[in-house]
PDB file of C-alpha atoms and ligand atoms in Angstrom:
ATOM      1  CA  MET A   1       0.000   0.000   0.000  1.00  0.00           C
ATOM      2  CA  ARG A   2       1.330   3.404  -1.005  1.00  0.00           C
ATOM      3  CA  LEU A   3      -0.590   6.380   0.190  1.00  0.00           C
ATOM      4  CA  ILE A   4      -0.374  10.093   0.775  1.00  0.00           C
ATOM      5  CA  LEU A   5      -2.069  11.649   3.802  1.00  0.00           C
ATOM      6  CA  ILE A   6      -3.106  15.248   3.266  1.00  0.00           C
ATOM      7  CA  GLY A   7      -4.585  17.498   5.913  1.00  0.00           C
ATOM      8  CA  PRO A   8      -4.041  20.824   7.618  1.00  0.00           C
ATOM      9  CA  PRO A   9      -1.341  21.084  10.277  1.00  0.00           C
ATOM     10  CA  GLY A  10      -2.759  19.580  13.462  1.00  0.00           C
ATOM     11  CA  SER A  11      -5.295  17.394  11.658  1.00  0.00           C
ATOM     12  CA  GLY A  12      -3.720  14.261  13.115  1.00  0.00           C
ATOM     13  CA  LYS A  13      -1.804  13.252   9.994  1.00  0.00           C
ATOM     14  CA  GLY A  14       1.296  12.349  12.002  1.00  0.00           C
ATOM     15  CA  THR A  15      -0.651  10.251  14.519  1.00  0.00           C
ATOM     16  CA  GLN A  16      -2.589   8.421  11.814  1.00  0.00           C
ATOM     17  CA  ALA A  17       0.517   7.876   9.692  1.00  0.00           C
ATOM     18  CA  LYS A  18       2.269   6.325  12.675  1.00  0.00           C
ATOM     19  CA  LEU A  19      -0.672   3.989  13.316  1.00  0.00           C
ATOM     20  CA  LEU A  20      -0.860   3.034   9.643  1.00  0.00           C
ATOM     21  CA  SER A  21       2.828   2.279   9.596  1.00  0.00           C
ATOM     22  CA  GLN A  22       2.573   0.117  12.738  1.00  0.00           C
ATOM     23  CA  LYS A  23      -0.563  -1.739  11.710  1.00  0.00           C
ATOM     24  CA  PHE A  24       0.208  -2.273   8.017  1.00  0.00           C
ATOM     25  CA  GLY A  25       4.005  -2.226   8.016  1.00  0.00           C
ATOM     26  CA  LEU A  26       4.279   0.933   5.924  1.00  0.00           C
ATOM     27  CA  CYS A  27       7.296   3.209   5.992  1.00  0.00           C
ATOM     28  CA  HIS A  28       6.209   6.463   7.673  1.00  0.00           C
ATOM     29  CA  PHE A  29       7.692   9.387   5.791  1.00  0.00           C
ATOM     30  CA  GLY A  30       7.004  12.623   7.706  1.00  0.00           C
ATOM     31  CA  THR A  31       8.772  15.608   6.164  1.00  0.00           C
ATOM     32  CA  GLY A  32       7.890  17.883   9.114  1.00  0.00           C
ATOM     33  CA  ASP A  33       9.577  15.499  11.575  1.00  0.00           C
ATOM     34  CA  ILE A  34      12.577  15.009   9.294  1.00  0.00           C
ATOM     35  CA  LEU A  35      12.990  18.760   8.853  1.00  0.00           C
ATOM     36  CA  ARG A  36      12.586  19.516  12.568  1.00  0.00           C
ATOM     37  CA  GLU A  37      15.233  16.890  13.334  1.00  0.00           C
ATOM     38  CA  ALA A  38      17.570  18.385  10.700  1.00  0.00           C
ATOM     39  CA  VAL A  39      17.062  21.825  12.292  1.00  0.00           C
ATOM     40  CA  ARG A  40      17.759  20.409  15.761  1.00  0.00           C
ATOM     41  CA  LEU A  41      20.967  18.737  14.547  1.00  0.00           C
ATOM     42  CA  SER A  42      21.952  21.828  12.549  1.00  0.00           C
ATOM     43  CA  THR A  43      22.704  19.812   9.394  1.00  0.00           C
ATOM     44  CA  PRO A  44      23.262  21.809   6.154  1.00  0.00           C
ATOM     45  CA  ALA A  45      19.629  21.155   5.103  1.00  0.00           C
ATOM     46  CA  GLY A  46      18.482  21.994   8.636  1.00  0.00           C
ATOM     47  CA  LYS A  47      20.257  25.347   8.580  1.00  0.00           C
ATOM     48  CA  GLN A  48      18.572  26.220   5.291  1.00  0.00           C
ATOM     49  CA  ALA A  49      15.178  25.054   6.530  1.00  0.00           C
ATOM     50  CA  GLN A  50      15.299  26.650   9.998  1.00  0.00           C
ATOM     51  CA  PRO A  51      13.829  30.114   9.259  1.00  0.00           C
ATOM     52  CA  TYR A  52      10.945  28.570   7.301  1.00  0.00           C
ATOM     53  CA  VAL A  53      10.118  25.859   9.821  1.00  0.00           C
ATOM     54  CA  SER A  54      10.098  28.194  12.814  1.00  0.00           C
ATOM     55  CA  SER A  55       7.921  30.775  11.081  1.00  0.00           C
ATOM     56  CA  GLY A  56       5.479  28.199   9.710  1.00  0.00           C
ATOM     57  CA  GLN A  57       6.309  28.873   6.075  1.00  0.00           C
ATOM     58  CA  LEU A  58       6.940  26.138   3.550  1.00  0.00           C
ATOM     59  CA  VAL A  59      10.557  25.168   3.027  1.00  0.00           C
ATOM     60  CA  PRO A  60      11.556  25.743  -0.646  1.00  0.00           C
ATOM     61  CA  ASP A  61      10.339  22.962  -2.936  1.00  0.00           C
ATOM     62  CA  ASP A  62      13.818  22.066  -4.200  1.00  0.00           C
ATOM     63  CA  LEU A  63      15.147  21.357  -0.735  1.00  0.00           C
ATOM     64  CA  VAL A  64      12.312  19.073   0.314  1.00  0.00           C
ATOM     65  CA  ASN A  65      12.038  17.423  -3.133  1.00  0.00           C
ATOM     66  CA  GLU A  66      15.720  16.551  -3.043  1.00  0.00           C
ATOM     67  CA  MET A  67      15.390  15.155   0.466  1.00  0.00           C
ATOM     68  CA  VAL A  68      12.520  12.864  -0.587  1.00  0.00           C
ATOM     69  CA  ALA A  69      14.050  11.858  -3.937  1.00  0.00           C
ATOM     70  CA  ASP A  70      17.257  10.950  -2.165  1.00  0.00           C
ATOM     71  CA  ARG A  71      15.451   8.570   0.149  1.00  0.00           C
ATOM     72  CA  PHE A  72      13.623   6.869  -2.712  1.00  0.00           C
ATOM     73  CA  ARG A  73      16.793   6.425  -4.779  1.00  0.00           C
ATOM     74  CA  ARG A  74      18.552   4.466  -2.055  1.00  0.00           C
ATOM     75  CA  ASP A  75      18.756   0.680  -2.309  1.00  0.00           C
ATOM     76  CA  ASP A  76      16.565   0.340   0.764  1.00  0.00           C
ATOM     77  CA  ARG A  77      13.921   2.690  -0.681  1.00  0.00           C
ATOM     78  CA  PRO A  78      10.444   2.285   0.803  1.00  0.00           C
ATOM     79  CA  GLU A  79       8.203  -0.056  -1.234  1.00  0.00           C
ATOM     80  CA  ASN A  80       5.109   0.579   0.838  1.00  0.00           C
ATOM     81  CA  PHE A  81       4.715   3.895   2.522  1.00  0.00           C
ATOM     82  CA  VAL A  82       2.533   6.573   3.992  1.00  0.00           C
ATOM     83  CA  MET A  83       3.587  10.113   3.147  1.00  0.00           C
ATOM     84  CA  ASP A  84       2.813  12.561   5.952  1.00  0.00           C
ATOM     85  CA  GLY A  85       3.160  16.227   4.965  1.00  0.00           C
ATOM     86  CA  TYR A  86       4.527  15.658   1.463  1.00  0.00           C
ATOM     87  CA  PRO A  87       3.743  16.590  -1.254  1.00  0.00           C
ATOM     88  CA  ARG A  88       2.299  19.937  -0.218  1.00  0.00           C
ATOM     89  CA  THR A  89       2.515  21.908  -3.466  1.00  0.00           C
ATOM     90  CA  LEU A  90       1.905  21.176  -7.118  1.00  0.00           C
ATOM     91  CA  ALA A  91       5.652  21.373  -7.791  1.00  0.00           C
ATOM     92  CA  GLN A  92       6.280  18.802  -5.050  1.00  0.00           C
ATOM     93  CA  ALA A  93       3.563  16.522  -6.452  1.00  0.00           C
ATOM     94  CA  ALA A  94       5.166  16.731  -9.913  1.00  0.00           C
ATOM     95  CA  SER A  95       8.590  15.909  -8.490  1.00  0.00           C
ATOM     96  CA  PHE A  96       7.228  13.028  -6.408  1.00  0.00           C
ATOM     97  CA  ASP A  97       5.341  11.683  -9.394  1.00  0.00           C
ATOM     98  CA  GLN A  98       8.566  11.580 -11.357  1.00  0.00           C
ATOM     99  CA  VAL A  99      10.452   9.878  -8.523  1.00  0.00           C
ATOM    100  CA  LEU A 100       7.750   7.203  -8.227  1.00  0.00           C
ATOM    101  CA  ARG A 101       7.688   6.627 -11.976  1.00  0.00           C
ATOM    102  CA  GLN A 102      11.456   6.191 -12.041  1.00  0.00           C
ATOM    103  CA  GLN A 103      11.073   3.621  -9.268  1.00  0.00           C
ATOM    104  CA  PHE A 104       8.075   1.884 -10.949  1.00  0.00           C
ATOM    105  CA  LEU A 105       5.893   2.522  -7.906  1.00  0.00           C
ATOM    106  CA  ASP A 106       2.173   3.434  -8.214  1.00  0.00           C
ATOM    107  CA  LEU A 107       0.211   5.390  -5.670  1.00  0.00           C
ATOM    108  CA  ASN A 108      -2.874   3.617  -4.286  1.00  0.00           C
ATOM    109  CA  CYS A 109      -4.692   6.517  -2.687  1.00  0.00           C
ATOM    110  CA  VAL A 110      -4.568  10.057  -1.389  1.00  0.00           C
ATOM    111  CA  VAL A 111      -6.441  10.466   1.891  1.00  0.00           C
ATOM    112  CA  VAL A 112      -7.589  13.966   2.814  1.00  0.00           C
ATOM    113  CA  LEU A 113      -8.362  14.554   6.497  1.00  0.00           C
ATOM    114  CA  LEU A 114     -11.105  17.158   6.879  1.00  0.00           C
ATOM    115  CA  VAL A 115     -10.860  19.272  10.050  1.00  0.00           C
ATOM    116  CA  PRO A 116     -12.338  22.795  10.413  1.00  0.00           C
ATOM    117  CA  ASP A 117      -9.851  25.653  10.885  1.00  0.00           C
ATOM    118  CA  GLU A 118     -11.182  26.660  14.328  1.00  0.00           C
ATOM    119  CA  GLU A 119     -10.713  23.128  15.617  1.00  0.00           C
ATOM    120  CA  ILE A 120      -7.116  23.216  14.327  1.00  0.00           C
ATOM    121  CA  VAL A 121      -6.400  26.492  16.117  1.00  0.00           C
ATOM    122  CA  ARG A 122      -7.834  25.047  19.348  1.00  0.00           C
ATOM    123  CA  ARG A 123      -5.751  21.889  19.023  1.00  0.00           C
ATOM    124  CA  LEU A 124      -2.421  23.476  18.095  1.00  0.00           C
ATOM    125  CA  SER A 125      -2.318  26.704  20.062  1.00  0.00           C
ATOM    126  CA  GLY A 126      -2.962  24.759  23.295  1.00  0.00           C
ATOM    127  CA  ARG A 127       0.066  22.490  22.902  1.00  0.00           C
ATOM    128  CA  ARG A 128       3.002  22.890  25.280  1.00  0.00           C
ATOM    129  CA  PHE A 129       6.186  20.908  25.724  1.00  0.00           C
ATOM    130  CA  CYS A 130       9.007  20.600  28.183  1.00  0.00           C
ATOM    131  CA  PRO A 131      12.298  21.786  26.668  1.00  0.00           C
ATOM    132  CA  LYS A 132      14.222  19.655  29.175  1.00  0.00           C
ATOM    133  CA  CYS A 133      12.569  16.206  29.098  1.00  0.00           C
ATOM    134  CA  GLN A 134      10.417  16.679  25.949  1.00  0.00           C
ATOM    135  CA  ALA A 135       7.170  15.700  27.755  1.00  0.00           C
ATOM    136  CA  THR A 136       4.131  17.062  25.895  1.00  0.00           C
ATOM    137  CA  TYR A 137       0.929  18.651  27.233  1.00  0.00           C
ATOM    138  CA  HIS A 138      -2.194  20.458  26.058  1.00  0.00           C
ATOM    139  CA  ILE A 139      -3.772  23.215  28.125  1.00  0.00           C
ATOM    140  CA  LEU A 140      -7.285  21.814  27.453  1.00  0.00           C
ATOM    141  CA  PHE A 141      -6.883  18.108  26.706  1.00  0.00           C
ATOM    142  CA  LYS A 142      -3.837  17.128  28.782  1.00  0.00           C
ATOM    143  CA  PRO A 143      -3.011  19.905  31.253  1.00  0.00           C
ATOM    144  CA  PRO A 144      -0.061  19.601  33.623  1.00  0.00           C
ATOM    145  CA  LYS A 145      -0.908  19.422  37.367  1.00  0.00           C
ATOM    146  CA  THR A 146       0.442  22.969  37.844  1.00  0.00           C
ATOM    147  CA  ALA A 147      -0.169  25.362  34.967  1.00  0.00           C
ATOM    148  CA  GLY A 148       2.991  25.990  32.937  1.00  0.00           C
ATOM    149  CA  ILE A 149       5.148  23.461  34.846  1.00  0.00           C
ATOM    150  CA  CYS A 150       6.284  20.010  33.663  1.00  0.00           C
ATOM    151  CA  ASP A 151       4.852  17.162  35.807  1.00  0.00           C
ATOM    152  CA  GLU A 152       7.932  15.042  35.093  1.00  0.00           C
ATOM    153  CA  CYS A 153      10.844  17.370  35.818  1.00  0.00           C
ATOM    154  CA  GLY A 154       9.439  20.685  37.101  1.00  0.00           C
ATOM    155  CA  SER A 155      10.780  22.789  34.201  1.00  0.00           C
ATOM    156  CA  ALA A 156       8.804  25.698  32.737  1.00  0.00           C
ATOM    157  CA  LEU A 157       6.770  24.543  29.724  1.00  0.00           C
ATOM    158  CA  VAL A 158       7.082  26.320  26.398  1.00  0.00           C
ATOM    159  CA  GLN A 159       5.040  26.668  23.246  1.00  0.00           C
ATOM    160  CA  ARG A 160       6.600  25.644  19.945  1.00  0.00           C
ATOM    161  CA  GLU A 161       7.118  28.707  17.739  1.00  0.00           C
ATOM    162  CA  ASP A 162       4.990  27.204  14.947  1.00  0.00           C
ATOM    163  CA  ASP A 163       2.127  26.403  17.383  1.00  0.00           C
ATOM    164  CA  LYS A 164       1.534  30.077  18.245  1.00  0.00           C
ATOM    165  CA  GLU A 165      -1.921  31.175  17.116  1.00  0.00           C
ATOM    166  CA  GLY A 166      -0.717  33.717  14.528  1.00  0.00           C
ATOM    167  CA  THR A 167       1.653  31.151  13.021  1.00  0.00           C
ATOM    168  CA  VAL A 168      -1.040  28.464  13.016  1.00  0.00           C
ATOM    169  CA  ARG A 169      -3.426  30.754  11.114  1.00  0.00           C
ATOM    170  CA  LYS A 170      -0.684  31.533   8.616  1.00  0.00           C
ATOM    171  CA  ARG A 171       0.070  27.828   8.172  1.00  0.00           C
ATOM    172  CA  LEU A 172      -3.654  27.168   7.573  1.00  0.00           C
ATOM    173  CA  GLN A 173      -3.809  29.901   4.965  1.00  0.00           C
ATOM    174  CA  ILE A 174      -0.796  28.428   3.164  1.00  0.00           C
ATOM    175  CA  TYR A 175      -2.355  24.957   3.365  1.00  0.00           C
ATOM    176  CA  HIS A 176      -5.622  26.080   1.765  1.00  0.00           C
ATOM    177  CA  GLN A 177      -3.829  28.093  -0.927  1.00  0.00           C
ATOM    178  CA  ASN A 178      -1.684  25.179  -2.054  1.00  0.00           C
ATOM    179  CA  ASN A 179      -4.271  22.492  -1.655  1.00  0.00           C
ATOM    180  CA  VAL A 180      -6.613  23.568  -4.407  1.00  0.00           C
ATOM    181  CA  ASP A 181      -4.172  22.787  -7.227  1.00  0.00           C
ATOM    182  CA  LEU A 182      -2.640  19.829  -5.457  1.00  0.00           C
ATOM    183  CA  LEU A 183      -5.979  18.097  -4.966  1.00  0.00           C
ATOM    184  CA  THR A 184      -7.200  18.867  -8.478  1.00  0.00           C
ATOM    185  CA  GLN A 185      -4.314  16.823  -9.811  1.00  0.00           C
ATOM    186  CA  TYR A 186      -5.056  13.833  -7.551  1.00  0.00           C
ATOM    187  CA  HIS A 187      -8.815  14.148  -8.168  1.00  0.00           C
ATOM    188  CA  ASN A 188      -8.097  13.843 -11.895  1.00  0.00           C
ATOM    189  CA  GLN A 189      -6.188  10.655 -11.150  1.00  0.00           C
ATOM    190  CA  LYS A 190      -9.222   9.454  -9.115  1.00  0.00           C
ATOM    191  CA  LEU A 191      -7.032   8.832  -6.079  1.00  0.00           C
ATOM    192  CA  VAL A 192      -8.677  11.155  -3.532  1.00  0.00           C
ATOM    193  CA  ARG A 193     -10.617   9.790  -0.532  1.00  0.00           C
ATOM    194  CA  GLU A 194     -11.962  12.317   1.983  1.00  0.00           C
ATOM    195  CA  VAL A 195     -12.223  11.357   5.650  1.00  0.00           C
ATOM    196  CA  ASP A 196     -13.766  13.292   8.550  1.00  0.00           C
ATOM    197  CA  GLY A 197     -10.781  13.965  10.806  1.00  0.00           C
ATOM    198  CA  VAL A 198     -12.783  15.080  13.861  1.00  0.00           C
ATOM    199  CA  GLY A 199     -13.336  12.373  16.484  1.00  0.00           C
ATOM    200  CA  PRO A 200     -11.442   9.733  18.423  1.00  0.00           C
ATOM    201  CA  ILE A 201      -8.129   8.610  16.916  1.00  0.00           C
ATOM    202  CA  GLU A 202      -9.297   4.968  16.502  1.00  0.00           C
ATOM    203  CA  VAL A 203     -12.470   6.035  14.692  1.00  0.00           C
ATOM    204  CA  VAL A 204     -10.579   8.222  12.229  1.00  0.00           C
ATOM    205  CA  PHE A 205      -8.069   5.407  11.757  1.00  0.00           C
ATOM    206  CA  ALA A 206     -10.830   2.896  10.974  1.00  0.00           C
ATOM    207  CA  LYS A 207     -12.286   5.271   8.383  1.00  0.00           C
ATOM    208  CA  ILE A 208      -8.917   5.673   6.681  1.00  0.00           C
ATOM    209  CA  ALA A 209      -8.387   1.906   6.587  1.00  0.00           C
ATOM    210  CA  GLU A 210     -11.890   1.521   5.153  1.00  0.00           C
ATOM    211  CA  VAL A 211     -11.546   4.061   2.326  1.00  0.00           C
ATOM    212  CA  CYS A 212      -8.150   2.621   1.371  1.00  0.00           C
ATOM    213  CA  LYS A 213      -9.577  -0.909   1.604  1.00  0.00           C
ATOM    214  CA  MET A 214      -6.895  -1.995   4.075  1.00  0.00           C
ATOM    215  CA  HIS A 215      -8.093  -4.790   6.331  1.00  0.00           C
TER     216      HIS A 215
HETATM  217  P1  AMP B 301       4.450  19.646   9.687  1.00  0.00           P
HETATM  218  O1  AMP B 301       4.852  19.062  10.999  1.00  0.00           O
HETATM  219  O2  AMP B 301       4.179  18.623   8.624  1.00  0.00           O
HETATM  220  O3  AMP B 301       3.331  20.648   9.797  1.00  0.00           O
HETATM  221  O4  AMP B 301       5.727  20.469   9.147  1.00  0.00           O
HETATM  222  C1  AMP B 301       6.351  21.443   9.944  1.00  0.00           C
HETATM  223  C2  AMP B 301       7.070  22.446   9.070  1.00  0.00           C
HETATM  224  O5  AMP B 301       8.055  21.770   8.253  1.00  0.00           O
HETATM  225  C3  AMP B 301       6.181  23.182   8.071  1.00  0.00           C
HETATM  226  O6  AMP B 301       5.552  24.308   8.639  1.00  0.00           O
HETATM  227  C4  AMP B 301       7.194  23.564   6.998  1.00  0.00           C
HETATM  228  O7  AMP B 301       7.998  24.674   7.412  1.00  0.00           O
HETATM  229  C5  AMP B 301       8.104  22.351   6.952  1.00  0.00           C
HETATM  230  N1  AMP B 301       7.623  21.332   5.989  1.00  0.00           N
HETATM  231  C6  AMP B 301       7.211  20.071   6.261  1.00  0.00           C
HETATM  232  N2  AMP B 301       6.871  19.414   5.143  1.00  0.00           N
HETATM  233  C7  AMP B 301       7.076  20.283   4.136  1.00  0.00           C
HETATM  234  C8  AMP B 301       6.885  20.219   2.725  1.00  0.00           C
HETATM  235  N3  AMP B 301       6.410  19.109   2.122  1.00  0.00           N
HETATM  236  N4  AMP B 301       7.190  21.315   1.987  1.00  0.00           N
HETATM  237  C9  AMP B 301       7.676  22.426   2.561  1.00  0.00           C
HETATM  238  N5  AMP B 301       7.847  22.569   3.872  1.00  0.00           N
HETATM  239  C10 AMP B 301       7.563  21.509   4.664  1.00  0.00           C
END
């Protein structure tokens, strides 16, 4: 099974991709995670990506295309995968299409998670994490015992730069702008399956498995 998960930031793409990879043995390819790790390690790609990632803007297409193409050209390229956060623009879709064709791999489906913008803002702007032990919290759904303090190690919790409300709204705007063209292309290929992304994780997961006919 080879699928692309599309959805706004905070729609649960990462969580669902992880579950899909565990349950169906797919390689989970999350460009956001890979880029954040590159930024943390200060690799050459990470240094280039840093200003974009922290301000919620898209990293230039060439950089992310090269990163993905590189992975697919290796001998241990993924045969079955779930793409999480890539492609995000028409130029990325065109590049990915070419990479897959070179590798003789067909896509099976493109799942779009539908979540209203206000729900996304509520989910993302409430997230907090501990810079020391990396524990994660949410001010509404998983609050720490003492507001602003990590339960595990007592450090002051912080908000990720790209979770701040203004940045989230900007990321949503960018998502909607790019998505129109991106989805038109996959609609034409009859690959798109829309799934309601609001609700318990297991319910959303079951719907994805159903529309992709994975049992
Ligand atoms: P995500 O966790 O998928 O929302 O990604 C976090 C950040 O990484 C985004 O706000 C972008 O700055 C960058 N990023 C991730 N995937 C891509 C992509 N396919 N194209 C451009 N930038 C990306």
